[in-house]
Amino acid sequence: MSTPQPARGLAGSIQRVTASALGPYQSAVIRIGFAATFLLFLLRELPHRHEMYGPDAPWRWDLARQLISGNQAFTTLMWSDSALWFEIVYALALLSSLLLMLGWHTRAVSVVFMAGVLSLQNRSIFMGDGGDNVLHLMAIYLVLTRCGQVWSLDARRARRRESAGDAGQEAGGRRMPGEPAGIVLWAVLGAVLVGASAAGGLGGTVWLPLLLWCLWIGQGAWWAVNRYAPRHELRTLLDVIASLAHNATLLVIMAEVCLIYATAGWYKIQGSRWQDGTALYYPLKLEYFTPWPALSDLLASSGVMVMVLSYATVIVQVAFPFTLFNRRVKNFLLGAMICEHAGIALLLGLPFFSMAMITADAVFLPTAFLVWLGGRVTTGRERVFRRWGRVPAPRAAAGGPEAPEPGGDGSHTLVG
């Protein structure tokens, strides 16, 4: 008997969701974008780090401790009030941002990146411009995604390992996976996790210690199975769990972005300044938000332009969540929102807020566009190396298949 068409479609959908991590290019853009945003922010504030988050901050260490004892937030900066410990945490936050952007052992580094973001932001809660809230959430979500499938050092290492394994099999040799850096990283993070748990330094919530322990134990189990029983059914089960976690998290990120825009748009509708179309005039006249006074004055002098931009902002934000199932309209509004945030970065002097929001918007970018963009970047990179007289080794084209083989790069594991 033939399988009914609805049942066949449902089975195909379940197979797609469990067999592969969807949106590899979108998740890679999110990884690169948020890591670059936090890295550039930390570099810009490097001369002022002590006044923002360190021992010289107006929000003193004892005040932060009182607040955290009430809200049970996590921050490693509460483990010690010494200046040396602060410098270590700040340096690790910088390093993890750089390594996550490059895609080196993405699962482990994403956990360190999350710890750095939460530590600094929870230490001084008044430092931020709105984009820090988005970064705060996305740093947590990233640890559950397989965000190193493409455009990462993990993906390049996986291709080389696969080529070496194929060559070894042809020569009659045995493929021996070796990940010394990953093993050392897993062991070090495990020691830190054990110490922090024993000292009660993981905050007062239940979800964070549970998440960290599940990740650490799961990645150890993954490595053991992949090392000693690569063809066992348990290996397939672990890969399915990783894909499900990735796909569910990607769905949550999409819902989060829609919620941000829907909430912002509907709150704007209730404001009288947005109703009469004059809302954008006032921030253009605030000295704190006018890095280019002449440009701000030029825009504010046109009442028609201010009214059009005010109404367009509300319309785009309210309408976007309802256009996700219409590709053309969705792509048009997505481009409009990206241009809006670019304008905010230029006119209001909020570059990191705009970078965070543009990165969050990128989860909805079409795969074909991202593949094309990756191809242009690869072409530009090769031209630069060619001018320097050094041609990089051949690599997989950026316009390859949308999703690599599940678990082929190992990017969702702590050791790979």
Coordinates of C-alpha atoms in Angstrom, one line a residue, residues 35-326:
A35 CA 31.7 38.0 17.6
A36 CA 32.9 40.9 15.5
T37 CA 30.5 43.3 17.2
F38 CA 31.7 42.4 20.7
L39 CA 35.3 42.3 19.6
L40 CA 35.2 45.8 18.1
F41 CA 33.3 47.1 21.1
L42 CA 35.9 45.7 23.5
L43 CA 38.7 47.2 21.4
R44 CA 37.1 50.6 21.3
E45 CA 36.6 50.6 25.0
L46 CA 40.0 49.2 25.8
P47 CA 41.4 52.5 27.2
H48 CA 38.2 53.0 29.3
R49 CA 37.7 49.4 30.5
H50 CA 38.5 50.1 34.1
E51 CA 35.9 52.8 34.3
M52 CA 33.2 50.7 32.6
Y53 CA 33.6 47.3 34.1
G54 CA 36.7 47.3 36.2
P55 CA 37.8 48.5 39.7
D56 CA 37.4 52.2 38.8
A57 CA 33.7 51.8 37.6
P58 CA 31.2 54.2 39.2
W59 CA 29.1 51.1 39.7
R60 CA 31.4 49.7 42.3
W61 CA 32.2 46.0 42.9
D62 CA 30.2 46.0 46.2
L63 CA 27.2 47.5 44.5
A64 CA 27.4 44.9 41.7
R65 CA 27.6 42.2 44.3
Q66 CA 24.5 43.4 46.1
L67 CA 22.6 43.5 42.8
I68 CA 23.7 40.1 41.7
S69 CA 22.9 38.6 45.1
G70 CA 19.3 39.6 44.3
N71 CA 18.9 38.8 40.6
Q72 CA 21.2 35.7 40.7
A73 CA 22.9 36.7 37.5
F74 CA 26.2 35.1 36.4
T75 CA 29.5 37.0 36.1
T76 CA 33.0 35.8 36.7
L77 CA 34.0 39.3 37.7
M78 CA 32.3 38.6 41.1
W79 CA 34.8 35.8 41.8
S80 CA 37.4 38.4 42.7
D81 CA 37.7 42.1 43.0
S82 CA 41.4 42.2 42.0
A83 CA 42.6 44.3 39.0
L84 CA 44.6 41.3 37.7
W85 CA 41.5 39.1 37.6
F86 CA 39.6 41.8 35.7
E87 CA 42.4 42.0 33.1
I88 CA 42.3 38.2 32.7
V89 CA 38.6 38.2 32.1
Y90 CA 38.7 41.1 29.7
A91 CA 41.6 39.5 27.8
L92 CA 39.7 36.1 27.5
A93 CA 36.6 38.0 26.3
L94 CA 38.7 39.6 23.6
L95 CA 40.4 36.3 22.6
S96 CA 37.2 34.3 22.6
S97 CA 35.5 36.9 20.3
L98 CA 38.4 36.7 17.8
L99 CA 38.5 32.9 17.8
L100 CA 34.7 32.6 17.5
M101 CA 34.7 35.0 14.6
L102 CA 37.4 32.8 12.9
G103 CA 35.5 29.7 13.8
W104 CA 38.2 27.8 15.8
H105 CA 36.7 25.0 17.9
T106 CA 33.5 26.9 17.8
R107 CA 31.6 25.0 20.4
A108 CA 34.2 25.4 23.2
V109 CA 35.0 29.0 22.2
S110 CA 31.3 29.9 22.0
V111 CA 30.9 28.9 25.7
V112 CA 33.9 31.1 26.6
F113 CA 32.4 33.9 24.5
M114 CA 29.1 33.6 26.3
A115 CA 30.8 33.7 29.7
G116 CA 32.7 36.8 28.6
V117 CA 29.5 38.6 27.4
L118 CA 27.5 37.7 30.5
S119 CA 30.4 38.5 32.9
L120 CA 31.0 42.1 31.6
Q121 CA 27.4 43.0 31.0
N122 CA 26.1 41.7 34.3
R123 CA 29.0 43.4 36.1
S124 CA 27.8 46.9 35.0
I125 CA 24.2 46.7 33.8
F126 CA 24.0 50.4 32.9
M127 CA 26.6 50.2 30.1
G128 CA 24.9 49.6 26.8
D129 CA 22.7 51.1 24.1
G130 CA 20.1 48.4 23.4
G131 CA 22.3 46.3 21.2
D132 CA 23.8 44.8 24.3
N133 CA 20.5 43.1 25.1
V134 CA 20.5 41.4 21.7
L135 CA 24.1 40.4 22.1
H136 CA 23.3 39.0 25.6
L137 CA 20.6 36.7 24.2
M138 CA 22.4 35.6 21.1
A139 CA 25.6 34.7 23.0
I140 CA 23.5 32.2 24.9
Y141 CA 21.8 30.9 21.8
L142 CA 25.1 30.4 19.9
V143 CA 26.4 27.7 22.2
L144 CA 23.5 25.5 20.9
T145 CA 24.1 26.0 17.2
R146 CA 26.4 24.3 14.8
C147 CA 27.7 27.7 13.6
G148 CA 31.0 26.5 12.2
Q149 CA 29.8 24.4 9.3
V150 CA 31.0 27.0 6.7
W151 CA 33.3 30.0 6.7
S152 CA 35.4 28.7 9.7
L153 CA 38.7 27.2 10.6
D154 CA 36.7 24.1 11.8
A155 CA 35.3 23.6 8.3
R156 CA 38.7 23.9 6.7
R157 CA 40.2 21.5 9.2
A158 CA 37.4 19.0 8.6
R159 CA 38.0 19.1 4.9
R160 CA 41.7 18.5 5.4
R161 CA 41.0 15.7 7.8
E162 CA 38.6 14.1 5.4
S163 CA 41.1 14.3 2.5
A164 CA 43.8 12.8 4.7
G165 CA 41.5 10.0 5.8
D166 CA 40.6 9.2 2.3
A167 CA 44.2 9.1 1.3
G168 CA 45.0 6.9 4.3
Q169 CA 42.3 4.4 3.4
E170 CA 43.5 4.2 -0.2
A171 CA 47.0 3.5 1.2
G172 CA 45.6 0.8 3.5
G173 CA 46.2 2.9 6.6
R174 CA 43.9 3.5 9.5
R175 CA 42.3 6.9 10.1
M176 CA 43.2 8.1 13.5
P177 CA 41.4 11.3 14.6
G178 CA 43.8 13.5 16.6
E179 CA 42.5 16.7 18.3
P180 CA 45.1 17.6 20.9
A181 CA 44.0 21.2 21.1
G182 CA 40.4 20.3 21.5
I183 CA 41.2 17.7 24.2
V184 CA 43.2 20.2 26.2
L185 CA 40.5 22.8 25.8
W186 CA 37.9 20.4 27.0
A187 CA 40.0 19.4 30.0
V188 CA 40.7 23.0 31.0
L189 CA 37.1 24.1 30.7
G190 CA 36.1 21.0 32.7
A191 CA 38.4 21.9 35.5
V192 CA 37.1 25.5 35.5
L193 CA 33.5 24.2 35.5
V194 CA 34.2 21.9 38.5
G195 CA 35.8 24.6 40.5
A196 CA 33.1 27.2 39.7
S197 CA 30.4 24.7 40.6
A198 CA 32.1 23.8 43.9
A199 CA 32.5 27.5 44.8
G200 CA 29.0 28.5 43.8
G201 CA 30.3 30.8 41.1
L202 CA 27.7 30.0 38.4
G203 CA 25.0 32.3 39.6
G204 CA 21.8 31.4 41.3
T205 CA 19.9 30.1 38.3
V206 CA 19.4 26.5 37.5
W207 CA 19.5 26.7 33.7
L208 CA 23.1 27.9 33.3
P209 CA 24.8 25.2 35.4
L210 CA 22.6 22.6 33.8
L211 CA 23.4 23.9 30.3
L212 CA 27.2 24.0 30.9
W213 CA 27.3 20.5 32.4
C214 CA 25.2 19.0 29.6
L215 CA 27.5 20.6 27.0
W216 CA 30.7 19.4 28.7
I217 CA 29.5 15.9 29.3
G218 CA 27.9 15.7 25.9
Q219 CA 31.0 16.8 24.1
G220 CA 33.1 14.3 26.0
A221 CA 30.7 11.5 25.1
W222 CA 30.7 12.7 21.5
W223 CA 34.5 12.5 21.3
A224 CA 34.6 9.1 22.9
V225 CA 32.0 7.7 20.5
N226 CA 33.6 9.3 17.5
R227 CA 37.0 8.0 18.5
Y228 CA 36.2 4.4 19.5
A229 CA 32.8 3.6 17.8
P230 CA 32.4 6.0 14.8
R231 CA 29.9 3.6 13.1
H232 CA 27.8 2.8 16.2
E233 CA 24.2 3.8 16.4
L234 CA 25.0 6.0 19.4
R235 CA 27.0 8.2 17.0
T236 CA 24.0 8.8 14.8
L237 CA 21.8 9.5 17.9
L238 CA 24.2 12.2 19.1
D239 CA 24.3 13.7 15.7
V240 CA 20.5 13.8 15.6
I241 CA 20.3 15.5 19.0
A242 CA 22.9 18.1 17.9
S243 CA 21.0 18.9 14.7
L244 CA 17.7 19.1 16.6
A245 CA 19.2 21.6 19.1
H246 CA 20.7 23.6 16.2
N247 CA 17.5 23.8 14.3
A248 CA 15.3 24.6 17.3
T249 CA 17.7 27.4 18.4
L250 CA 17.7 28.8 14.9
L251 CA 13.9 28.9 15.1
V252 CA 14.1 30.7 18.5
I253 CA 16.5 33.3 17.0
M254 CA 14.0 34.0 14.2
A255 CA 11.2 34.3 16.6
E256 CA 13.3 36.6 18.8
V257 CA 14.0 38.9 15.9
C258 CA 10.3 39.0 14.9
L259 CA 9.4 39.8 18.6
I260 CA 11.9 42.6 18.8
Y261 CA 10.5 44.3 15.7
A262 CA 6.8 43.6 16.5
T263 CA 7.2 45.0 20.0
A264 CA 9.1 48.1 18.9
G265 CA 6.6 48.8 16.1
W266 CA 3.5 48.4 18.2
Y267 CA 4.9 50.6 21.0
K268 CA 5.7 53.2 18.4
I269 CA 2.2 53.2 17.2
Q270 CA 1.0 54.3 20.6
G271 CA 3.3 57.3 20.8
S272 CA 1.9 60.7 19.8
R273 CA 5.2 61.7 18.2
W274 CA 5.2 58.7 15.9
Q275 CA 1.5 59.3 15.1
D276 CA 2.1 62.8 13.9
G277 CA 5.4 61.9 12.1
T278 CA 7.8 64.0 14.1
A279 CA 9.5 61.4 16.2
L280 CA 12.8 61.3 14.3
Y281 CA 13.2 65.1 14.6
Y282 CA 14.0 65.1 18.3
P283 CA 17.0 62.6 18.4
L284 CA 18.5 64.5 15.5
K285 CA 18.6 67.6 17.7
L286 CA 20.2 65.9 20.7
E287 CA 23.9 66.7 20.9
Y288 CA 24.7 63.3 22.3
F289 CA 23.3 61.5 19.2
T290 CA 24.7 63.8 16.6
P291 CA 28.2 62.8 15.6
W292 CA 27.7 64.7 12.3
P293 CA 25.7 67.8 13.3
A294 CA 25.6 69.2 9.7
L295 CA 24.1 66.0 8.3
S296 CA 21.6 65.8 11.2
D297 CA 20.6 69.4 10.7
L298 CA 20.1 68.9 7.0
L299 CA 17.8 65.9 7.5
A300 CA 15.9 67.6 10.4
S301 CA 15.3 70.7 8.2
S302 CA 13.1 68.7 5.9
G303 CA 9.7 68.1 7.5
V304 CA 8.6 65.9 4.7
M305 CA 11.6 63.6 4.9
V306 CA 11.3 63.3 8.7
M307 CA 7.6 62.4 8.4
V308 CA 8.3 59.8 5.6
L309 CA 11.1 58.2 7.6
S310 CA 9.1 58.1 10.8
Y311 CA 6.1 56.5 9.2
A312 CA 8.3 54.1 7.1
T313 CA 10.0 52.9 10.3
V314 CA 6.8 52.0 12.0
I315 CA 5.3 50.3 8.9
V316 CA 8.4 48.2 8.3
Q317 CA 8.7 47.1 11.9
V318 CA 5.1 46.2 12.3
A319 CA 4.8 44.5 8.9
F320 CA 8.0 42.5 8.8
P321 CA 6.8 39.5 10.9
F322 CA 3.7 39.1 8.7
T323 CA 5.8 38.9 5.5
L324 CA 8.0 35.9 6.3
F325 CA 6.1 33.6 4.0
N326 CA 6.3 36.0 1.0

